[in-house]
Every structure is written in C-alpha cells, then in structure tokens.
CSV table of C-alpha atoms and ligand atoms in Angstrom, one decimal:
chain,number,residue,atom,x,y,z
A,1,MET,CA,0.3,-0.2,-0.1
A,2,GLY,CA,1.3,3.4,-0.8
A,3,GLY,CA,-0.2,7.3,-1.0
A,4,TYR,CA,1.2,7.9,3.4
A,5,ASP,CA,0.6,11.2,4.6
A,6,VAL,CA,3.4,9.9,6.7
A,7,VAL,CA,5.9,7.2,7.1
A,8,ILE,CA,7.8,7.0,10.5
A,9,ARG,CA,10.4,5.1,9.2
A,10,ASN,CA,13.2,2.1,10.6
A,11,GLY,CA,11.9,2.9,14.1
A,12,THR,CA,11.7,0.9,17.0
A,13,VAL,CA,8.2,1.2,17.8
A,14,ALA,CA,7.2,-0.2,21.0
A,15,THR,CA,3.6,-0.5,23.0
A,16,ALA,CA,2.8,-1.8,25.9
A,17,SER,CA,3.1,-5.3,25.0
A,18,ASP,CA,5.6,-5.8,22.1
A,19,VAL,CA,8.7,-4.6,20.9
A,20,MET,CA,9.2,-4.9,16.8
A,21,GLN,CA,11.5,-3.2,14.0
A,22,CYS,CA,8.8,-0.9,11.9
A,23,ASP,CA,7.6,1.6,9.7
A,24,VAL,CA,4.9,3.2,10.5
A,25,GLY,CA,1.9,4.2,8.1
A,26,ILE,CA,-0.4,7.2,8.8
A,27,ALA,CA,-3.2,8.3,6.7
A,28,GLY,CA,-6.0,10.2,7.8
A,29,GLY,CA,-4.7,10.7,11.0
A,30,LYS,CA,-5.0,7.3,12.0
A,31,VAL,CA,-2.2,4.9,11.5
A,32,VAL,CA,-3.0,2.6,9.1
A,33,ALA,CA,-0.2,-0.1,8.4
A,34,LEU,CA,2.1,-1.9,10.8
A,35,ALA,CA,5.7,-3.4,8.1
A,36,ARG,CA,9.5,-3.0,7.0
A,37,GLU,CA,9.1,-1.4,4.0
A,38,LEU,CA,6.3,0.7,3.1
A,39,GLY,CA,6.0,3.2,0.5
A,40,LYS,CA,6.8,6.2,0.6
A,41,GLY,CA,5.2,8.9,2.7
A,42,ALA,CA,4.2,12.6,1.8
A,43,ILE,CA,6.0,13.2,4.6
A,44,GLU,CA,9.0,10.7,6.0
A,45,VAL,CA,10.3,10.7,9.6
A,46,ASP,CA,13.8,9.8,9.7
A,47,ALA,CA,13.3,7.1,13.1
A,48,ALA,CA,16.6,5.3,12.5
A,49,ARG,CA,18.3,4.6,15.5
A,50,LYS,CA,15.3,6.1,17.8
A,51,LEU,CA,12.1,4.7,19.9
A,52,VAL,CA,8.9,5.0,18.3
A,53,LEU,CA,6.1,5.5,21.0
A,54,PRO,CA,2.8,6.2,21.8
A,55,GLY,CA,2.6,9.4,22.4
A,56,GLY,CA,2.0,10.1,26.6
A,57,VAL,CA,-1.4,9.9,27.8
A,58,ASP,CA,-1.0,12.6,31.2
A,59,ALA,CA,-4.0,12.2,32.7
A,60,HIS,CA,-3.9,14.7,36.1
A,61,VAL,CA,-3.0,18.5,35.2
A,62,HIS,CA,-4.3,21.5,36.4
A,63,LEU,CA,-5.0,23.8,33.8
A,64,ASP,CA,-6.4,27.8,33.3
A,65,GLN,CA,-8.2,26.8,36.6
A,66,PRO,CA,-10.0,29.1,38.5
A,67,MET,CA,-9.0,29.5,41.9
A,68,PRO,CA,-9.3,31.1,45.1
A,69,GLY,CA,-7.5,34.3,46.8
A,70,GLY,CA,-5.7,36.0,43.8
A,71,VAL,CA,-4.3,33.1,42.0
A,72,GLN,CA,-3.7,32.7,38.6
A,73,MET,CA,-2.3,28.7,37.3
A,74,ALA,CA,0.8,30.0,34.7
A,75,ASP,CA,-0.2,27.3,32.1
A,76,ASP,CA,-4.0,27.7,30.4
A,77,PHE,CA,-4.7,25.6,27.1
A,78,GLU,CA,-2.1,26.8,24.5
A,79,SER,CA,1.1,26.6,27.1
A,80,GLY,CA,0.0,23.8,29.4
A,81,THR,CA,-0.5,21.6,26.1
A,82,ARG,CA,2.2,22.7,23.9
A,83,SER,CA,4.2,22.2,27.1
A,84,ALA,CA,3.3,18.5,27.2
A,85,ALA,CA,3.7,18.2,23.3
A,86,CYS,CA,7.3,19.4,23.5
A,87,GLY,CA,7.5,16.3,26.4
A,88,GLY,CA,6.5,13.6,24.3
A,89,THR,CA,2.6,13.5,26.0
A,90,THR,CA,-0.4,14.3,23.1
A,91,THR,CA,-3.2,13.7,25.7
A,92,VAL,CA,-4.2,15.9,28.0
A,93,ILE,CA,-6.6,15.4,30.8
A,94,PRO,CA,-7.7,18.7,33.6
A,95,PHE,CA,-10.2,19.6,35.5
A,96,ALA,CA,-13.6,21.2,35.0
A,97,ALA,CA,-13.7,22.2,38.5
A,98,GLN,CA,-17.4,23.0,40.5
A,99,GLU,CA,-17.3,25.5,42.9
A,100,LYS,CA,-19.7,25.0,46.8
A,101,GLY,CA,-23.1,26.6,45.6
A,102,GLN,CA,-22.0,25.7,41.6
A,103,SER,CA,-23.6,23.5,39.2
A,104,LEU,CA,-21.7,21.1,37.4
A,105,MET,CA,-22.9,22.2,33.8
A,106,ALA,CA,-22.1,26.0,34.3
A,107,ALA,CA,-18.4,24.5,35.5
A,108,VAL,CA,-17.7,22.7,32.2
A,109,GLU,CA,-19.3,25.2,29.8
A,110,ASP,CA,-16.8,27.6,31.5
A,111,TYR,CA,-14.0,25.1,31.0
A,112,HIS,CA,-14.9,24.3,27.3
A,113,ARG,CA,-14.3,27.9,26.5
A,114,ARG,CA,-11.3,28.4,28.1
A,115,ALA,CA,-9.7,25.0,26.3
A,116,SER,CA,-11.4,26.7,22.8
A,117,GLY,CA,-9.1,27.7,19.9
A,118,LYS,CA,-6.1,26.9,22.8
A,119,ALA,CA,-5.0,23.6,22.8
A,120,VAL,CA,-1.6,21.9,20.7
A,121,VAL,CA,-3.1,18.1,21.3
A,122,ASP,CA,-6.1,16.9,22.5
A,123,TYR,CA,-7.6,17.1,25.9
A,124,ALA,CA,-10.5,15.3,27.9
A,125,PHE,CA,-11.7,16.5,31.0
A,126,HIS,CA,-12.3,15.0,34.7
A,127,LEU,CA,-14.5,17.1,37.1
A,128,ILE,CA,-13.9,18.1,40.2
A,129,VAL,CA,-17.2,17.4,42.5
A,130,SER,CA,-16.5,19.9,45.7
A,131,ASP,CA,-21.2,20.2,46.1
A,132,PRO,CA,-22.5,16.9,45.5
A,133,THR,CA,-26.3,18.2,46.0
A,134,GLU,CA,-29.4,16.2,44.8
A,135,THR,CA,-29.5,18.0,41.0
A,136,VAL,CA,-25.5,17.3,40.5
A,137,LEU,CA,-25.5,13.8,41.2
A,138,ARG,CA,-29.3,12.8,40.1
A,139,GLU,CA,-29.1,15.4,37.0
A,140,GLU,CA,-25.8,16.9,36.2
A,141,LEU,CA,-23.4,14.0,36.7
A,142,PRO,CA,-25.1,11.4,34.1
A,143,GLU,CA,-25.8,14.0,31.8
A,144,LEU,CA,-21.6,15.3,32.3
A,145,PHE,CA,-21.2,11.3,31.8
A,146,ARG,CA,-23.2,10.8,28.5
A,147,GLN,CA,-21.2,14.6,27.3
A,148,GLY,CA,-18.0,12.4,27.5
A,149,CYS,CA,-16.7,13.6,31.0
A,150,THR,CA,-17.0,9.8,33.3
A,151,SER,CA,-14.7,10.3,35.8
A,152,PHE,CA,-14.2,12.8,38.8
A,153,LYS,CA,-11.6,13.7,41.4
A,154,VAL,CA,-13.1,13.9,45.3
A,155,TYR,CA,-11.0,16.1,47.6
A,156,MET,CA,-10.9,14.5,51.5
A,157,THR,CA,-9.3,18.1,52.8
A,158,TYR,CA,-9.1,21.7,51.3
A,159,ASP,CA,-11.8,24.0,52.8
A,160,ARG,CA,-12.9,25.4,49.8
A,161,VAL,CA,-13.5,21.8,48.1
A,162,ARG,CA,-13.7,18.8,50.1
A,163,LEU,CA,-16.3,15.9,51.0
A,164,ASN,CA,-16.8,14.6,54.4
A,165,ASP,CA,-17.6,10.5,54.3
A,166,ARG,CA,-20.9,10.5,53.4
A,167,GLN,CA,-20.5,13.4,50.5
A,168,MET,CA,-18.1,10.5,49.0
A,169,LEU,CA,-20.7,7.6,49.9
A,170,ASP,CA,-23.0,9.7,47.8
A,171,VAL,CA,-20.6,10.4,45.0
A,172,LEU,CA,-19.4,6.8,45.2
A,173,ALA,CA,-22.7,5.4,44.6
A,174,LEU,CA,-23.3,7.4,42.1
A,175,ALA,CA,-20.6,6.4,40.5
A,176,ARG,CA,-21.2,2.3,40.7
A,177,ARG,CA,-24.4,3.2,39.3
A,178,GLU,CA,-23.5,5.4,36.1
A,179,GLY,CA,-19.4,2.8,35.8
A,180,ALA,CA,-17.8,6.4,36.6
A,181,LEU,CA,-14.5,6.3,38.0
A,182,THR,CA,-13.5,8.6,41.5
A,183,MET,CA,-10.0,9.5,42.0
A,184,VAL,CA,-9.4,10.6,45.5
A,185,HIS,CA,-7.4,13.5,46.9
A,186,ALA,CA,-6.4,11.6,50.3
A,187,GLU,CA,-5.0,13.2,52.9
A,188,ASN,CA,-7.3,13.3,56.4
A,189,SER,CA,-8.3,17.6,56.7
A,190,ASP,CA,-8.8,18.3,60.0
A,191,SER,CA,-5.2,16.9,61.8
A,192,ILE,CA,-3.8,19.0,58.7
A,193,GLY,CA,-5.6,22.4,60.2
A,194,TRP,CA,-4.6,21.2,63.7
A,195,LEU,CA,-0.3,20.7,63.1
A,196,THR,CA,-0.6,24.2,60.4
A,197,GLU,CA,-2.1,26.1,63.7
A,198,LEU,CA,0.7,24.1,66.3
A,199,LEU,CA,3.7,25.3,63.3
A,200,GLU,CA,2.0,28.9,63.1
A,201,ARG,CA,1.9,29.0,67.0
A,202,ALA,CA,5.3,28.5,66.9
A,203,GLY,CA,6.1,30.3,64.7
A,204,LYS,CA,7.5,28.5,61.8
A,205,THR,CA,5.9,29.1,58.3
A,206,ALA,CA,8.5,29.0,56.1
A,207,PRO,CA,7.6,26.4,52.9
A,208,LYS,CA,9.5,23.3,54.6
A,209,TYR,CA,7.0,23.7,57.1
A,210,HIS,CA,4.6,22.8,54.9
A,211,ALA,CA,5.9,19.0,54.7
A,212,ALA,CA,6.0,19.1,58.8
A,213,SER,CA,2.1,19.4,58.3
A,214,HIS,CA,1.2,16.8,56.3
A,215,PRO,CA,2.8,13.7,57.4
A,216,PRO,CA,2.6,10.5,55.9
A,217,ALA,CA,0.1,9.4,58.5
A,218,ILE,CA,-2.4,11.5,57.5
A,219,GLU,CA,-2.5,10.2,54.4
A,220,ARG,CA,-1.9,6.8,55.1
A,221,GLU,CA,-5.3,7.7,57.3
A,222,ALA,CA,-6.9,8.9,54.9
A,223,THR,CA,-6.2,6.8,51.9
A,224,HIS,CA,-7.5,3.8,54.3
A,225,ARG,CA,-10.8,5.5,54.7
A,226,ALA,CA,-11.3,5.8,50.9
A,227,ILE,CA,-10.8,2.3,50.8
A,228,MET,CA,-13.1,1.5,53.3
A,229,LEU,CA,-16.0,4.0,52.1
A,230,SER,CA,-15.1,2.4,48.5
A,231,GLU,CA,-15.4,-1.0,50.1
A,232,LEU,CA,-19.2,-0.5,51.4
A,233,VAL,CA,-20.4,0.7,48.2
A,234,ASP,CA,-18.4,-1.7,46.0
A,235,VAL,CA,-16.9,0.1,43.2
A,236,PRO,CA,-13.7,1.0,42.0
A,237,ILE,CA,-11.3,4.3,42.7
A,238,LEU,CA,-7.7,5.7,42.2
A,239,ILE,CA,-5.8,7.0,44.5
A,240,VAL,CA,-4.3,9.7,43.0
A,241,HIS,CA,-0.5,11.5,43.5
A,242,VAL,CA,0.4,8.7,46.7
A,243,SER,CA,4.0,10.0,47.5
A,244,GLY,CA,5.5,7.5,49.6
A,245,PRO,CA,5.4,3.5,52.0
A,246,GLU,CA,2.3,4.3,54.2
A,247,ALA,CA,-0.2,4.8,51.4
A,248,ILE,CA,0.9,2.1,49.4
A,249,GLU,CA,0.3,-0.3,51.8
A,250,GLN,CA,-2.6,0.9,52.3
A,251,ILE,CA,-3.2,-0.1,48.9
A,252,ARG,CA,-1.2,-3.6,49.0
A,253,TRP,CA,-4.0,-4.7,52.2
A,254,ALA,CA,-6.8,-3.8,49.6
A,255,ARG,CA,-5.7,-5.3,46.6
A,256,ALA,CA,-4.1,-8.6,48.3
A,257,ARG,CA,-8.5,-8.9,49.7
A,258,GLY,CA,-9.5,-8.1,46.0
A,259,MET,CA,-10.7,-5.0,46.3
A,260,ARG,CA,-10.6,-2.9,43.1
A,261,ILE,CA,-8.0,0.0,44.2
A,262,TYR,CA,-6.3,1.7,42.0
A,263,ALA,CA,-3.1,3.6,41.9
A,264,GLU,CA,-1.4,6.9,40.6
A,265,THR,CA,1.9,8.7,41.4
A,266,CYS,CA,3.8,11.6,39.9
A,267,PRO,CA,7.4,12.4,39.4
A,268,GLN,CA,7.8,14.3,42.6
A,269,TYR,CA,7.6,11.3,44.6
A,270,LEU,CA,10.3,9.6,42.3
A,271,PHE,CA,13.2,12.8,41.9
A,272,LEU,CA,11.7,14.9,44.8
A,273,THR,CA,12.1,14.7,48.5
A,274,ALA,CA,10.7,17.0,51.9
A,275,GLY,CA,14.7,17.9,52.0
A,276,ASP,CA,13.8,20.3,48.8
A,277,LEU,CA,11.0,22.2,50.9
A,278,GLU,CA,14.1,23.5,52.7
A,279,GLY,CA,16.3,25.7,49.6
A,280,GLU,CA,17.6,29.6,50.6
A,281,GLY,CA,14.8,31.1,52.2
A,282,PHE,CA,11.7,31.4,49.9
A,283,GLU,CA,12.5,28.8,47.6
A,284,GLY,CA,11.1,25.4,48.7
A,285,ALA,CA,7.7,27.1,47.7
A,286,LYS,CA,9.1,26.0,44.6
A,287,CYS,CA,8.7,22.4,45.7
A,288,VAL,CA,5.1,22.5,47.7
A,289,CYS,CA,2.4,20.3,46.5
A,290,SER,CA,0.3,17.8,48.4
A,291,PRO,CA,1.2,15.6,49.4
A,292,PRO,CA,4.6,16.6,50.1
A,293,PRO,CA,7.5,14.4,48.6
A,294,ARG,CA,8.9,12.4,51.7
A,295,ASP,CA,12.5,10.8,52.0
A,296,LYS,CA,14.9,8.6,50.2
A,297,ALA,CA,13.2,5.4,50.8
A,298,SER,CA,9.8,6.2,50.4
A,299,GLN,CA,10.9,7.1,46.6
A,300,GLU,CA,12.4,3.7,46.6
A,301,ALA,CA,9.3,2.6,47.6
A,302,VAL,CA,7.3,4.3,44.6
A,303,TRP,CA,9.8,3.3,42.5
A,304,ASP,CA,9.0,-0.8,44.0
A,305,GLY,CA,6.0,0.0,43.6
A,306,LEU,CA,6.0,0.7,39.5
A,307,ALA,CA,8.4,-1.9,39.2
A,308,ASP,CA,5.9,-4.4,40.5
A,309,GLY,CA,2.6,-3.8,39.5
A,310,LEU,CA,1.2,-1.6,42.5
A,311,PHE,CA,0.9,2.2,39.9
A,312,ASN,CA,-1.1,1.6,37.2
A,313,ILE,CA,-0.7,4.8,36.1
A,314,VAL,CA,2.5,8.2,36.1
A,315,SER,CA,0.8,11.7,36.0
A,316,SER,CA,2.6,14.5,36.5
A,317,ASP,CA,0.0,16.8,38.8
A,318,HIS,CA,1.2,19.9,36.4
A,319,ALA,CA,-0.2,23.0,39.1
A,320,PRO,CA,1.8,25.2,37.2
A,321,PHE,CA,2.2,29.0,39.4
A,322,ARG,CA,4.8,31.0,39.4
A,323,TYR,CA,7.4,32.0,41.8
A,324,GLU,CA,8.1,35.5,41.5
A,325,ASP,CA,4.5,36.2,41.1
A,326,PRO,CA,1.8,37.9,43.3
A,327,LYS,CA,-0.7,35.9,41.7
A,328,GLY,CA,1.7,32.7,42.1
A,329,LYS,CA,4.1,31.6,44.7
A,330,LYS,CA,4.7,34.5,46.6
A,331,LEU,CA,1.2,35.3,46.9
A,332,GLY,CA,0.3,39.1,47.3
A,333,GLY,CA,4.2,39.6,45.9
A,334,ARG,CA,6.2,38.5,49.7
A,335,ASP,CA,6.6,35.3,51.8
A,336,VAL,CA,3.9,34.1,53.0
A,337,ALA,CA,3.2,31.7,55.4
A,338,PHE,CA,3.2,28.0,54.3
A,339,ARG,CA,-0.2,27.5,54.4
A,340,TYR,CA,-1.2,30.4,52.0
A,341,ILE,CA,1.5,29.0,49.2
A,342,PRO,CA,-0.4,27.5,45.9
A,343,ASN,CA,-0.6,23.8,46.4
A,344,GLY,CA,1.3,22.2,43.1
A,345,ILE,CA,4.8,22.0,41.0
A,346,PRO,CA,5.0,21.8,37.2
A,347,GLY,CA,5.5,18.8,35.1
A,348,VAL,CA,4.0,17.8,32.6
A,349,GLU,CA,7.1,18.1,30.0
A,350,THR,CA,9.2,16.7,32.4
A,351,ARG,CA,7.4,13.7,33.3
A,352,MET,CA,7.7,10.9,31.1
A,353,PRO,CA,11.9,12.0,29.9
A,354,LEU,CA,12.1,11.3,34.2
A,355,LEU,CA,10.6,8.0,34.1
A,356,TYR,CA,12.3,6.8,31.2
A,357,SER,CA,15.9,7.9,32.0
A,358,ALA,CA,15.6,6.7,35.6
A,359,GLY,CA,12.9,3.9,35.4
A,360,VAL,CA,13.9,2.6,31.9
A,361,GLY,CA,17.5,3.8,31.3
A,362,GLY,CA,18.5,2.8,35.1
A,363,GLY,CA,17.0,-0.7,34.9
A,364,ARG,CA,14.1,-0.4,36.9
A,365,ILE,CA,11.2,-0.9,34.6
A,366,SER,CA,10.6,-2.2,31.3
A,367,LEU,CA,9.9,-0.5,27.9
A,368,ASN,CA,6.6,-2.1,28.4
A,369,ARG,CA,6.0,-0.8,31.1
A,370,PHE,CA,6.9,2.8,30.9
A,371,VAL,CA,4.9,3.2,27.7
A,372,ALA,CA,2.1,1.5,29.9
A,373,LEU,CA,2.3,3.7,32.6
A,374,THR,CA,2.4,6.8,31.2
A,375,ALA,CA,0.0,6.7,28.0
A,376,THR,CA,-1.9,2.7,27.8
A,377,ASP,CA,-3.1,2.5,31.1
A,378,PRO,CA,-4.2,5.9,31.7
A,379,ALA,CA,-6.1,5.7,27.9
A,380,LYS,CA,-7.3,2.4,29.0
A,381,MET,CA,-8.4,3.4,32.6
A,382,TYR,CA,-10.6,7.3,31.4
A,383,GLY,CA,-12.6,5.1,28.5
A,384,LEU,CA,-9.7,6.3,25.5
A,385,TYR,CA,-8.3,3.0,24.4
A,386,PRO,CA,-7.5,2.0,21.9
A,387,ARG,CA,-8.0,5.6,20.1
A,388,LYS,CA,-5.8,6.6,22.5
A,389,GLY,CA,-2.1,5.1,24.6
A,390,THR,CA,-1.6,3.0,21.8
A,391,ILE,CA,0.4,2.1,18.0
A,392,ALA,CA,-2.0,0.2,16.3
A,393,ILE,CA,-4.0,-0.2,13.4
A,394,GLY,CA,-6.6,2.3,13.6
A,395,ALA,CA,-5.9,4.2,16.3
A,396,ASP,CA,-5.0,8.2,16.3
A,397,ALA,CA,-1.1,8.6,15.0
A,398,ASP,CA,-0.3,9.9,18.2
A,399,ILE,CA,3.6,9.1,18.4
A,400,ALA,CA,6.8,9.8,19.8
A,401,VAL,CA,9.8,9.6,18.7
A,402,TRP,CA,12.3,9.2,20.8
A,403,ASP,CA,16.2,9.6,21.0
A,404,PRO,CA,16.9,7.3,23.2
A,405,ASN,CA,21.2,8.8,23.3
A,406,LYS,CA,19.4,12.6,23.4
A,407,GLU,CA,21.5,13.5,27.0
A,408,VAL,CA,19.7,16.7,28.1
A,409,THR,CA,20.6,18.6,31.7
A,410,ILE,CA,17.1,20.2,32.9
A,411,THR,CA,16.8,23.6,33.0
A,412,ASN,CA,13.7,25.7,33.0
A,413,SER,CA,15.5,27.4,29.3
A,414,VAL,CA,14.4,23.9,27.8
A,415,LEU,CA,11.4,24.3,28.7
A,416,HIS,CA,7.6,25.0,27.2
A,417,HIS,CA,5.5,25.9,30.0
A,418,ASN,CA,4.6,29.4,31.4
A,419,VAL,CA,6.9,29.1,34.8
A,420,ASP,CA,9.8,30.6,35.6
A,421,TYR,CA,10.5,27.4,37.0
A,422,THR,CA,11.2,23.2,37.3
A,423,PRO,CA,11.6,21.7,39.9
A,424,TYR,CA,13.5,19.5,38.1
A,425,GLU,CA,16.5,21.8,37.9
A,426,GLY,CA,19.5,20.5,37.2
A,427,ILE,CA,18.7,16.7,36.9
A,428,LYS,CA,20.2,14.9,34.1
A,429,VAL,CA,18.3,12.7,32.0
A,430,LYS,CA,19.5,10.5,28.5
A,431,GLY,CA,16.2,9.9,26.6
A,432,TRP,CA,14.0,12.7,25.2
A,433,PRO,CA,11.2,12.8,22.5
A,434,VAL,CA,12.6,14.7,19.5
A,435,THR,CA,9.4,14.3,17.2
A,436,THR,CA,5.9,14.2,18.2
A,437,LEU,CA,2.8,14.0,16.3
A,438,SER,CA,-0.6,14.4,16.8
A,439,ARG,CA,-3.8,12.8,14.8
A,440,GLY,CA,-0.4,11.8,12.0
A,441,GLU,CA,0.4,16.0,12.6
A,442,VAL,CA,3.7,16.8,13.4
A,443,VAL,CA,3.6,19.2,16.7
A,444,TRP,CA,6.9,18.9,17.9
A,445,ASP,CA,10.3,18.5,15.9
A,446,ASN,CA,13.9,18.9,17.0
A,447,GLY,CA,13.1,21.6,19.5
A,448,ARG,CA,10.8,23.1,18.0
A,449,VAL,CA,6.7,23.7,18.6
A,450,THR,CA,5.2,23.6,15.0
A,451,GLY,CA,1.4,22.5,16.3
A,452,LYS,CA,-1.1,25.7,16.3
A,453,PRO,CA,-2.5,26.8,18.8
A,454,GLY,CA,-6.7,25.3,18.3
A,455,ARG,CA,-5.6,22.2,16.6
A,456,GLY,CA,-6.2,20.4,20.2
A,457,ARG,CA,-9.4,18.6,20.0
A,458,PHE,CA,-11.8,18.0,23.1
A,459,LEU,CA,-12.3,13.5,23.5
A,460,LYS,CA,-15.3,12.3,25.0
A,461,CYS,CA,-14.1,9.2,27.2
A,462,GLU,CA,-16.5,6.2,27.2
A,463,LEU,CA,-18.4,5.1,30.0
A,464,PRO,CA,-18.3,2.2,31.7
A,465,ASP,CA,-14.3,1.2,30.3
A,466,PRO,CA,-14.3,-2.1,29.2
A,467,ALA,CA,-10.9,-1.8,28.9
A,468,ARG,CA,-10.4,-0.7,32.5
A,469,PRO,CA,-8.2,-3.8,33.8
A,470,LYS,CA,-8.4,-5.5,37.3
A,471,PRO,CA,-5.4,-4.5,39.3
A,472,ALA,CA,-3.6,-7.0,40.0
A,473,ARG,CA,-3.2,-8.1,43.0
A,474,THR,CA,0.2,-7.7,44.4
A,475,VAL,CA,1.5,-9.3,47.2
A,476,SER,CA,1.5,-7.3,50.9
A,477,ARG,CA,5.1,-7.5,51.8
B,501,LIG,O1,-0.5,20.2,45.8
B,501,LIG,C1,-1.1,20.2,44.4
B,501,LIG,N1,-1.1,18.2,44.1
B,501,LIG,N2,-1.6,20.3,43.8
B,501,LIG,C2,-2.9,19.9,42.5
B,501,LIG,C3,-4.0,19.9,43.1
B,501,LIG,C4,-4.0,18.7,43.5
B,501,LIG,O2,-4.0,18.6,44.6
B,501,LIG,O3,-4.0,17.9,43.3
B,502,LIG,ZN1,-5.0,15.8,44.6
B,503,LIG,ZN1,-3.6,17.3,41.2
C-alpha cells in the first residue's frame, strides 16, 4: 500500500506489550500500516536509532483552573498543551472544577470556553465535585457522563472543596450506578489544619513546614478511609498522587483482599524529597505540593510499586504557579506563610523524560511498562483506549519519536510551559522525545513547536470502560 500522509521509518516501535522493528504508515490522522519497507509518505520521519512510542496520556494536569484568593495558574490550554507536546505527551486530562454552590454543568461550560481555540494536542476533562447536591447527583453528573466526562475527583482535604465521608459515599454510589471512575485526593483535613495551627503558633511558617503539616500518617489514614468507603459501596476508586510507603501499604492491603483500588503516582515522589522544601529563603515554595515529597526511602518504595504493578499510572499533577509572581507562589508579592503558598508544581513536559531516563535507562522498569504507565493504562483507565495510548492499526496517530541517547540537563530554559522555574532544575536525563505527532500532524520537531493552538480536540471518554483492567493483586510485603 502507498499513499501515506506520513511514514515514520526504520524505528523501533514499542507498545505496552511489544517491541518491533517496523515503519508506521499514517493516513487521515490514523495509523494504517505497521510493516517494514512501507511505500513513500508525503512526509517522511527518519526514526533510525530512535524509539517510536505512543504519545503520552497525562491523566492528571491542572490548566487554567479558576483559583480562589487572587491565585492564577500559569498555564492555560495553549502553554500547557504546548509543553505537553514537547515532552512527548499527546493527550492531557485537566479538571473542570465545581465551586461550592456552583452548577457542575456551568463549570464544564466555562472550562470548554477556556480550552476553545487554544489546545495544541487533544484533551478530555475530569470533573471535580465539591458540592454533590441532589441536582448534581441525579441530573448533572449523569448528563456530563453522557457528554464524555466520565471521571471525577473528590478531595478529602482543602476546606473549599472537601467532601465529608457521607458525601463521599453519595458520589461513590453514583459512580457505581453509572460506571464512572472516582479519583480520590486522600489526606486528613482536620489533622492538617490542627498541625498547621500548632506550627504557626511556634512561628514555624517557612515553606519546609508544609511537609511537617502533611506527614505520611495523614495520607495513610485518608487512603485507608477511602478504601473503606469504596468497600462499603463496592466500587473501584483511584488514589491519586500517592507519595510513599504508608499509603502504598494500605493499597497493597486492599489489593490482597481483591478490592479494586487503582493507584497513581507522580515524578515528584520519585525525584524530590521534603529536603527540597528547605531551599534558601523562600525557594522551598517551588516544591510545595500536596501530598509533599517525602524521603529517599519513600522514593524507593514508589519505584518498587512501579516495578511490581502496584501503580497503574504515572501522571504529572502539573499544577503550574509562577514563583516570582504575586498571583503565584509569592502570593501578594511576599514570602507568605506556608499555608498560603499555592499547592502544586509544574511537570507536564518532564514527566516522561524523567521516568524514561531513571526508570528504563536505570533498569528499574521495562520499556513496555514505561509505555503502559505513561500512555496505555491511563487511556484504558479513562475510556480513551484504543483510540489513544497505543500504536495500532486504526488508533489515532499520536506518536512520540524518542532519541534514547539524547542527554539533556533539565533547566527551565529548555521547557515550554509558562512557569518561571522547574523543580527538576539541574537533573540530567538521557532520552528525550525529538518529534511528536498528534493525529498524524507533527507538533514538535527537533526543538521547534510546529503545532498550532486550537488544533487540539476535546475527547469524549467512554462510559463504562470495558478495557479498564482489574488491578493486579500485588503481594503484601
Ligand atoms: O499540590 C497539589 N497536588 N496541587 C494540585 C491539586 C491537587 O490536589 O492535585
Ligand atoms: Zn489532589
Ligand atoms: Zn492535582
């Protein structure tokens, strides 16, 4: 067969299950051929000595999310998806967030407006449910599921958005009825508040005390409570941004009993520690996120969970706030007490290179597992597979061509987000995506962004997702 729009030639193609030497033929934005010595394409991409991987699916990012108290996210759909493309990610799933008292439908309509005309790669929406009224549960959520928003996040902390256990049960029961997936931010809110006041009374307000106010026990308890709530309702949940062994132990405990508890982790729990919150002066604010990074032993526990199947997905939790900005980390233009520092760090562009380099290059996970964690399994989890997350005939031609030998020292100047720092400054990685295609269109090519804002499309997620895998029963340690 000839007449391809694009042929990616002579590369090593890897999916979550296979590694093969073949060309990829693309027509009409889809993969249409996988074979050696394909006929000529209108565009030829030379992938000799390169890896040809599915474009990443980053299923936990925050872009242009309305924030309280004068805080502004640094990335909108344009800069956030541009940065994603340059890091080999071709699908992002940010959050349409409901304020208490607000209609969820209105939040989603507003979010569609924010995305309109801006995205460089494709995107879907999760919902954030902060006010599960009767109308939200009976009318709005079922309607939004039909519109392709089939997953929602609930918070057990942050006064502005947190649900109590009874509300959690209400939304979990709804998720069970409809087959939707609930993502849980598991931290014990009252304990964080109590510790925060204790620290403040002792004059301990520097960024490093954010970690002291969010100790692992707080995450462990909430993780166990979320598991118990999911058990009562008999519905799967996904525990997001798991930071270390305490929460991991709870998830292993549940899995060993056959419960469908999925788990996500993020690069900050593999590459940062609480020590990074202790930088000079206010610098530690750059690494303030919740849960906070822990210690070296916790990093090892997270690596083990990636290798042995405990974790289903790796997301960035890209939550971008500028450092030198009165609407960002230095809220109001000052070195504020830790409780006022916007929580979250940027990472949509560095997620895959960091994991590839230390994970695959470092011999901790296989190339197939890397693809599964960063692309295939998030697509399955959220009802986007096999359109996204794999390289297969009929799939969208969302593909990243990686140079596995390209050495990069991460510094903020090589990144494409709108944040004025990276928490990974100075880390050396080997392996970087050199060309990214979204639906067959080259959007990032050897240091040049070629994708136009507005070309990215909204993706409807399937409900329920028949491909969503049952989590492996990992063995308790
Ligand atoms: O600190 C974090 N993780 N900020 C982003 C919001 C969230 O809870 O994921
Ligand atoms: Zn969260
Ligand atoms: Zn988040």
